[in-house]
Amino acid sequence: MARVSRQDPPQFPGQRAHPVDEVLPVGKLTLYGFQHVLAFYAGAVIVPIVLGNALGLSRAELVYLINADLLTCGIASIIQALGVWKIGARLPLVQGVTFTAVSPMIAIGLGAGGGTAGLLVVYGAVITAGIATFLFAPFFSKLVKYFPPIVIGTILTVIGLTLIPQGLQDAAGGAQLKGHPEYGDTKNLLYALGTLLFILLVVRLGKSYLSSLAVLLGLVVGTGVAWLLGDADFSAVGSADWFGVSTPFHYGMPKFEVFPIIAMVVVMLITMVETTGDVYAIGEITGKKVDNATVANALRADGVATVLGGVFNSFPYVAFAENIGLVRMSKVMSRFVVVAAGGFMIVMGLLPKAGSVVAAIPHPVLGGAAIAMFGMVAAVGIQILGKVDLREERNALILAVSLAAALLPGAVAPFFERMPEDVRAVLNSGITLGSLSAVLLNLFFNVFTGRKSMEIDWDEIEDDEPADAHQPAAAHEPADPYGRPGPPHPRDAYSPPAPQHPQGGYNPQTTQGMPAPHDPQGPPWGTSAH
């Protein structure tokens, strides 16, 4: 099949911009951006809270870490979504602290004596790993051929399945209640269930605009009900400062030690695989073509954000899978919504009082919303796995073993407690183990054996576009196979011109549901098999 340019198609008179590049009205940008912040907030602050508590930081130091994290998250998200030079994927990706780095950072910090002394060693490793990520990004992006749909789909499914227990933990009352009678209390579960049901009802019964705000409305209504019943505490808002700035190297100059740096570089290699999966997932959701340059730009943004994190007293950053689930649920695909969300995060990082309002959302309410969003991340992975022929036992084994590896840290924690400290710092993570298993098993089964590996490539989609793809977007609306009115797929919204397939372009509307020829690796990424 002929190859075509990987560049996005040019715009022609009468065509609309791709939904990813659409600039929404200020009101919608504000609402949708704030929804991203609320969906992101719990995951954003949990890392500094867990790390600060593990290293024995005071409450004041903990609050400072949270504000520094929010400020850096905002800057990093704007860089990723808006793009600067070759930095940033220019996709609706929110940047957040990676969960993969939590265990290694705790091990590094405690090994350096804990407290702020431990933070200095952590920051030295974080800055070095960020620089390494930035420099290695263009080389790593060329390895995408080793991440076919079986790998990317498995990694995203692993991420979703690993995050879902965290949402369930919040639904039970939050990690801080473990060991207390209130953990798993019926009241907490009712708050979570009520929030989840409200979100489902809004999606089912509401018009498209309300459906896109379902998560935001669920969090607001759930918090309002909890406040009326006396279970939402806003007292901390009054005592919070109005203004606070995170200054570079607040705790002192970082310390650079060899083994912590090695551990953090390994962590960043894992997050590079995770970001690669996230970029292709958001491309799958939005219909935006993704290529090696897009992946390299996203990884550079991760590297820059991680360096900023080390300088401004925060941590390693990665594209946040939670918000990919929100894009899928809301169907709002504009990257400028993420830019608006980044602006909100910066404000919250500079205004502790504003951040404390969002922090007052009860954990069970957050958990109810998180269950849906984290589940959607796993659903995207399953959707990508649908392009793989799992009847081929090698593909099935890659998926099966990787899922088992991802569940190991949560199921058999004592196994990792007996490992050496440095090894445990890297492997005691379901996302890390599951991702490594998928990559290594694909190399073992498909690459080292010389079997043809299917590349992640959307260029062939353009070869297969129907002839009427040359028509302006307003004149081209694909028929719904069920006869229902509805919006066209995002990929059709800007109607790129495409060359006719030499054997006659296939029409996805006439071939839908037809069996594809057998291929051990499944059909080409995003296309029907020929």
CSV table of C-alpha atoms in Angstrom, one decimal, residues 206-527:
chain,number,residue,atom,x,y,z
A,206,GLY,CA,-28.8,15.2,29.1
A,207,LYS,CA,-28.3,17.0,25.9
A,208,SER,CA,-24.8,16.9,24.3
A,209,TYR,CA,-23.6,20.0,26.1
A,210,LEU,CA,-24.7,18.8,29.5
A,211,SER,CA,-23.3,15.3,28.8
A,212,SER,CA,-19.9,16.8,28.2
A,213,LEU,CA,-20.1,18.4,31.7
A,214,ALA,CA,-21.3,15.2,33.4
A,215,VAL,CA,-18.2,14.7,35.6
A,216,LEU,CA,-18.1,18.4,36.7
A,217,LEU,CA,-21.8,18.4,37.5
A,218,GLY,CA,-21.4,15.1,39.4
A,219,LEU,CA,-18.6,16.5,41.5
A,220,VAL,CA,-20.5,19.7,42.3
A,221,VAL,CA,-23.8,18.0,43.1
A,222,GLY,CA,-22.1,15.2,45.1
A,223,THR,CA,-20.1,17.8,47.1
A,224,GLY,CA,-23.2,19.9,47.6
A,225,VAL,CA,-25.2,17.0,49.0
A,226,ALA,CA,-22.2,16.1,51.3
A,227,TRP,CA,-22.1,19.7,52.6
A,228,LEU,CA,-25.8,19.8,53.3
A,229,LEU,CA,-25.4,16.5,55.3
A,230,GLY,CA,-22.4,17.9,57.2
A,231,ASP,CA,-19.8,15.6,55.4
A,232,ALA,CA,-17.9,18.3,53.5
A,233,ASP,CA,-15.5,20.5,55.5
A,234,PHE,CA,-14.6,23.9,54.0
A,235,SER,CA,-13.1,25.2,57.3
A,236,ALA,CA,-9.6,25.0,55.9
A,237,VAL,CA,-10.5,27.6,53.2
A,238,GLY,CA,-10.6,30.4,55.7
A,239,SER,CA,-7.2,29.7,57.2
A,240,ALA,CA,-5.5,29.2,53.8
A,241,ASP,CA,-3.2,32.0,52.5
A,242,TRP,CA,-4.5,34.1,49.6
A,243,PHE,CA,-1.2,34.1,47.8
A,244,GLY,CA,1.9,32.0,47.8
A,245,VAL,CA,4.8,31.5,45.2
A,246,SER,CA,6.9,28.3,44.9
A,247,THR,CA,10.5,29.5,44.5
A,248,PRO,CA,13.2,27.5,42.8
A,249,PHE,CA,15.2,25.2,45.1
A,250,HIS,CA,13.1,26.1,48.1
A,251,TYR,CA,14.6,23.3,50.2
A,252,GLY,CA,18.2,23.9,49.0
A,253,MET,CA,20.4,22.9,46.1
A,254,PRO,CA,19.7,19.4,44.8
A,255,LYS,CA,22.2,16.6,45.5
A,256,PHE,CA,23.2,14.3,42.6
A,257,GLU,CA,23.9,10.7,43.5
A,258,VAL,CA,24.6,7.9,41.1
A,259,PHE,CA,22.2,5.1,42.2
A,260,PRO,CA,19.2,7.4,42.7
A,261,ILE,CA,19.8,8.9,39.3
A,262,ILE,CA,19.9,5.4,37.7
A,263,ALA,CA,16.7,4.4,39.4
A,264,MET,CA,14.9,7.6,38.3
A,265,VAL,CA,16.1,7.2,34.7
A,266,VAL,CA,14.7,3.7,34.6
A,267,VAL,CA,11.4,5.1,35.9
A,268,MET,CA,11.4,7.7,33.2
A,269,LEU,CA,12.0,5.0,30.5
A,270,ILE,CA,8.8,3.3,31.8
A,271,THR,CA,6.9,6.6,31.7
A,272,MET,CA,8.0,7.2,28.1
A,273,VAL,CA,6.3,3.9,27.2
A,274,GLU,CA,3.2,5.1,29.1
A,275,THR,CA,3.2,8.5,27.4
A,276,THR,CA,3.6,6.8,24.0
A,277,GLY,CA,0.5,4.8,24.8
A,278,ASP,CA,-1.4,7.9,26.0
A,279,VAL,CA,-0.5,9.8,22.9
A,280,TYR,CA,-1.9,7.1,20.6
A,281,ALA,CA,-4.9,6.7,22.9
A,282,ILE,CA,-5.8,10.4,22.6
A,283,GLY,CA,-5.2,10.1,18.9
A,284,GLU,CA,-7.6,7.2,18.7
A,285,ILE,CA,-10.2,9.1,20.7
A,286,THR,CA,-10.0,12.4,18.8
A,287,GLY,CA,-9.2,11.0,15.3
A,288,LYS,CA,-6.0,13.1,15.2
A,289,LYS,CA,-3.2,11.4,13.3
A,290,VAL,CA,-0.2,10.6,15.4
A,291,ASP,CA,3.3,10.0,14.1
A,292,ASN,CA,6.8,9.6,15.4
A,293,ALA,CA,7.3,13.4,15.5
A,294,THR,CA,4.2,13.8,17.7
A,295,VAL,CA,5.5,11.1,20.1
A,296,ALA,CA,8.9,12.8,20.2
A,297,ASN,CA,7.3,16.2,21.0
A,298,ALA,CA,5.2,14.7,23.7
A,299,LEU,CA,8.3,13.0,25.3
A,300,ARG,CA,10.2,16.3,25.1
A,301,ALA,CA,7.4,18.0,27.0
A,302,ASP,CA,7.6,15.2,29.7
A,303,GLY,CA,11.4,15.9,30.0
A,304,VAL,CA,11.0,19.7,30.2
A,305,ALA,CA,8.1,19.3,32.8
A,306,THR,CA,10.2,16.9,34.9
A,307,VAL,CA,13.2,19.3,34.9
A,308,LEU,CA,10.8,22.1,36.0
A,309,GLY,CA,9.4,19.8,38.6
A,310,GLY,CA,12.9,19.2,40.1
A,311,VAL,CA,13.6,23.0,40.0
A,312,PHE,CA,10.3,24.1,41.5
A,313,ASN,CA,10.1,21.5,44.2
A,314,SER,CA,7.9,19.0,42.4
A,315,PHE,CA,8.3,15.6,40.7
A,316,PRO,CA,8.4,13.7,37.4
A,317,TYR,CA,5.6,14.4,35.0
A,318,VAL,CA,3.7,12.3,32.4
A,319,ALA,CA,0.6,12.6,30.3
A,320,PHE,CA,-2.3,11.9,32.8
A,321,ALA,CA,-4.4,8.9,31.7
A,322,GLU,CA,-7.3,10.0,34.0
A,323,ASN,CA,-8.0,13.0,31.8
A,324,ILE,CA,-7.9,10.9,28.6
A,325,GLY,CA,-10.9,9.1,30.1
A,326,LEU,CA,-12.6,12.5,30.6
A,327,VAL,CA,-12.0,13.4,26.9
A,328,ARG,CA,-13.6,10.1,25.9
A,329,MET,CA,-16.6,10.7,28.1
A,330,SER,CA,-17.1,14.4,27.4
A,331,LYS,CA,-16.3,14.2,23.7
A,332,VAL,CA,-14.7,17.7,24.0
A,333,MET,CA,-11.5,17.3,22.1
A,334,SER,CA,-10.1,20.9,21.9
A,335,ARG,CA,-6.5,21.1,23.2
A,336,PHE,CA,-7.2,24.7,24.2
A,337,VAL,CA,-9.5,23.3,26.9
A,338,VAL,CA,-6.4,21.8,28.5
A,339,VAL,CA,-4.6,25.2,28.1
A,340,ALA,CA,-7.5,26.7,30.1
A,341,ALA,CA,-7.1,23.9,32.6
A,342,GLY,CA,-3.4,24.7,32.9
A,343,GLY,CA,-4.3,28.3,33.6
A,344,PHE,CA,-6.6,27.2,36.4
A,345,MET,CA,-3.9,25.0,37.9
A,346,ILE,CA,-1.4,27.9,37.9
A,347,VAL,CA,-3.9,30.1,39.7
A,348,MET,CA,-4.5,27.4,42.3
A,349,GLY,CA,-0.8,26.9,42.7
A,350,LEU,CA,-0.4,30.7,43.4
A,351,LEU,CA,-3.6,31.0,45.5
A,352,PRO,CA,-3.6,28.3,48.2
A,353,LYS,CA,-7.1,29.5,49.3
A,354,ALA,CA,-8.5,28.6,45.8
A,355,GLY,CA,-6.8,25.2,45.9
A,356,SER,CA,-8.2,24.5,49.3
A,357,VAL,CA,-11.8,24.8,48.0
A,358,VAL,CA,-11.2,22.0,45.5
A,359,ALA,CA,-9.4,20.0,48.2
A,360,ALA,CA,-12.6,20.1,50.2
A,361,ILE,CA,-14.3,17.7,47.8
A,362,PRO,CA,-15.0,14.6,49.8
A,363,HIS,CA,-13.0,11.5,48.8
A,364,PRO,CA,-16.1,9.3,48.2
A,365,VAL,CA,-17.4,11.9,45.7
A,366,LEU,CA,-14.1,11.9,43.9
A,367,GLY,CA,-14.1,8.1,44.0
A,368,GLY,CA,-17.5,7.9,42.3
A,369,ALA,CA,-16.3,10.1,39.4
A,370,ALA,CA,-12.9,8.3,39.2
A,371,ILE,CA,-14.4,4.9,38.8
A,372,ALA,CA,-16.0,6.0,35.5
A,373,MET,CA,-12.9,7.9,34.3
A,374,PHE,CA,-10.4,5.2,35.1
A,375,GLY,CA,-12.6,2.6,33.6
A,376,MET,CA,-12.7,4.6,30.4
A,377,VAL,CA,-8.9,4.5,30.2
A,378,ALA,CA,-9.1,0.7,30.4
A,379,ALA,CA,-11.9,0.8,27.8
A,380,VAL,CA,-9.6,2.7,25.4
A,381,GLY,CA,-7.0,0.0,25.8
A,382,ILE,CA,-9.6,-2.7,25.1
A,383,GLN,CA,-10.7,-0.8,22.0
A,384,ILE,CA,-7.1,-0.8,20.7
A,385,LEU,CA,-6.8,-4.5,21.6
A,386,GLY,CA,-9.8,-5.1,19.3
A,387,LYS,CA,-7.5,-4.4,16.4
A,388,VAL,CA,-5.3,-7.4,17.4
A,389,ASP,CA,-6.0,-11.0,16.5
A,390,LEU,CA,-6.0,-12.5,20.0
A,391,ARG,CA,-6.7,-16.0,18.5
A,392,GLU,CA,-3.0,-16.0,17.8
A,393,GLU,CA,-1.6,-17.5,21.0
A,394,ARG,CA,1.5,-15.2,21.1
A,395,ASN,CA,-0.6,-12.1,21.2
A,396,ALA,CA,-2.9,-13.7,23.8
A,397,LEU,CA,0.1,-14.6,26.0
A,398,ILE,CA,1.5,-11.1,25.8
A,399,LEU,CA,-1.8,-9.8,27.1
A,400,ALA,CA,-2.4,-12.5,29.7
A,401,VAL,CA,1.1,-12.4,31.3
A,402,SER,CA,1.2,-8.6,31.3
A,403,LEU,CA,-2.1,-8.4,33.1
A,404,ALA,CA,-0.9,-10.9,35.7
A,405,ALA,CA,2.3,-9.0,36.2
A,406,ALA,CA,0.4,-5.8,36.7
A,407,LEU,CA,-1.7,-7.3,39.5
A,408,LEU,CA,1.3,-8.8,41.3
A,409,PRO,CA,2.3,-5.8,43.5
A,410,GLY,CA,-1.2,-5.3,44.8
A,411,ALA,CA,-1.9,-9.0,45.3
A,412,VAL,CA,1.4,-10.2,46.9
A,413,ALA,CA,3.0,-7.2,48.5
A,414,PRO,CA,5.4,-9.3,50.8
A,415,PHE,CA,7.1,-10.6,47.6
A,416,PHE,CA,8.5,-7.1,47.0
A,417,GLU,CA,9.3,-6.5,50.6
A,418,ARG,CA,11.9,-9.2,50.4
A,419,MET,CA,13.7,-7.6,47.4
A,420,PRO,CA,16.7,-5.4,47.7
A,421,GLU,CA,15.8,-1.7,48.2
A,422,ASP,CA,17.1,-0.6,44.8
A,423,VAL,CA,15.2,-3.3,42.9
A,424,ARG,CA,12.0,-2.7,44.9
A,425,ALA,CA,12.2,1.0,44.1
A,426,VAL,CA,11.8,0.2,40.4
A,427,LEU,CA,9.6,-2.9,40.2
A,428,ASN,CA,7.0,-2.3,43.0
A,429,SER,CA,4.5,-0.8,40.6
A,430,GLY,CA,1.7,-2.6,38.7
A,431,ILE,CA,2.1,-0.1,35.8
A,432,THR,CA,5.8,-0.7,35.6
A,433,LEU,CA,5.6,-4.5,35.7
A,434,GLY,CA,2.7,-4.7,33.2
A,435,SER,CA,4.3,-2.3,30.8
A,436,LEU,CA,7.7,-4.0,31.0
A,437,SER,CA,6.1,-7.4,30.5
A,438,ALA,CA,4.2,-6.2,27.4
A,439,VAL,CA,7.3,-4.7,25.8
A,440,LEU,CA,9.7,-7.5,26.6
A,441,LEU,CA,7.3,-10.3,25.6
A,442,ASN,CA,6.6,-8.5,22.3
A,443,LEU,CA,10.4,-8.4,21.7
A,444,PHE,CA,10.7,-12.1,22.6
A,445,PHE,CA,7.8,-13.3,20.5
A,446,ASN,CA,7.7,-11.0,17.6
A,447,VAL,CA,10.9,-9.0,17.1
A,448,PHE,CA,13.8,-11.3,18.0
A,449,THR,CA,12.1,-14.1,16.1
A,450,GLY,CA,12.0,-12.1,12.9
A,451,ARG,CA,8.2,-12.2,12.7
A,452,LYS,CA,6.7,-9.2,10.9
A,453,SER,CA,5.6,-6.6,13.5
A,454,MET,CA,2.7,-4.4,12.7
A,455,GLU,CA,3.6,-0.7,13.1
A,456,ILE,CA,1.3,1.9,14.6
A,457,ASP,CA,0.6,3.9,11.5
A,458,TRP,CA,-2.5,5.9,10.5
A,459,ASP,CA,-1.2,6.9,7.1
A,460,GLU,CA,-3.1,4.0,5.5
A,461,ILE,CA,-6.4,5.5,6.6
A,462,GLU,CA,-5.9,8.2,4.0
A,463,ASP,CA,-5.4,5.6,1.3
A,464,ASP,CA,-8.7,4.1,2.2
A,465,GLU,CA,-10.8,7.2,2.4
A,466,PRO,CA,-13.9,7.1,0.2
A,467,ALA,CA,-13.8,9.3,-2.9
A,468,ASP,CA,-16.2,11.9,-1.4
A,469,ALA,CA,-13.5,12.8,1.1
A,470,HIS,CA,-12.7,15.7,-1.1
A,471,GLN,CA,-16.0,17.4,-0.3
A,472,PRO,CA,-16.1,20.1,2.3
A,473,ALA,CA,-16.9,19.0,5.8
A,474,ALA,CA,-20.4,20.4,5.7
A,475,ALA,CA,-21.3,18.3,2.7
A,476,HIS,CA,-19.7,15.1,4.1
A,477,GLU,CA,-21.5,13.3,6.9
A,478,PRO,CA,-21.1,9.5,7.1
A,479,ALA,CA,-24.3,7.6,7.4
A,480,ASP,CA,-25.2,6.0,10.7
A,481,PRO,CA,-25.6,2.3,10.2
A,482,TYR,CA,-28.5,2.3,12.6
A,483,GLY,CA,-30.2,5.3,11.0
A,484,ARG,CA,-29.8,7.6,14.0
A,485,PRO,CA,-28.7,11.2,13.5
A,486,GLY,CA,-25.5,12.1,15.1
A,487,PRO,CA,-22.2,14.0,14.7
A,488,PRO,CA,-19.6,12.6,12.3
A,489,HIS,CA,-16.5,11.0,13.6
A,490,PRO,CA,-13.8,13.6,14.6
A,491,ARG,CA,-11.6,12.3,11.8
A,492,ASP,CA,-14.3,13.3,9.3
A,493,ALA,CA,-14.8,16.7,10.7
A,494,TYR,CA,-12.0,18.3,8.7
A,495,SER,CA,-12.4,16.0,5.7
A,496,PRO,CA,-8.8,15.7,4.4
A,497,PRO,CA,-8.3,14.9,0.7
A,498,ALA,CA,-7.0,11.4,0.1
A,499,PRO,CA,-5.8,9.6,-2.9
A,500,GLN,CA,-8.0,6.8,-4.3
A,501,HIS,CA,-6.8,3.3,-3.4
A,502,PRO,CA,-5.4,1.8,-6.6
A,503,GLN,CA,-7.9,-1.1,-6.3
A,504,GLY,CA,-10.8,1.1,-5.4
A,505,GLY,CA,-11.2,2.8,-2.1
A,506,TYR,CA,-12.9,0.7,0.5
A,507,ASN,CA,-15.9,2.3,2.2
A,508,PRO,CA,-16.0,1.6,6.0
A,509,GLN,CA,-19.8,2.0,5.9
A,510,THR,CA,-20.2,-0.9,3.5
A,511,THR,CA,-17.6,-3.2,5.0
A,512,GLN,CA,-18.5,-2.7,8.6
A,513,GLY,CA,-18.9,-6.0,10.4
A,514,MET,CA,-17.3,-8.0,7.6
A,515,PRO,CA,-14.6,-10.5,8.7
A,516,ALA,CA,-11.1,-9.6,8.0
A,517,PRO,CA,-8.5,-12.0,6.5
A,518,HIS,CA,-6.5,-13.8,9.1
A,519,ASP,CA,-3.3,-12.0,10.2
A,520,PRO,CA,-1.3,-13.1,13.2
A,521,GLN,CA,-0.7,-9.5,14.2
A,522,GLY,CA,-4.2,-8.3,13.4
A,523,PRO,CA,-5.2,-5.7,10.8
A,524,PRO,CA,-3.1,-2.5,10.3
A,525,TRP,CA,-3.5,0.1,13.1
A,526,GLY,CA,-6.9,1.9,12.7
A,527,THR,CA,-7.8,0.2,9.4
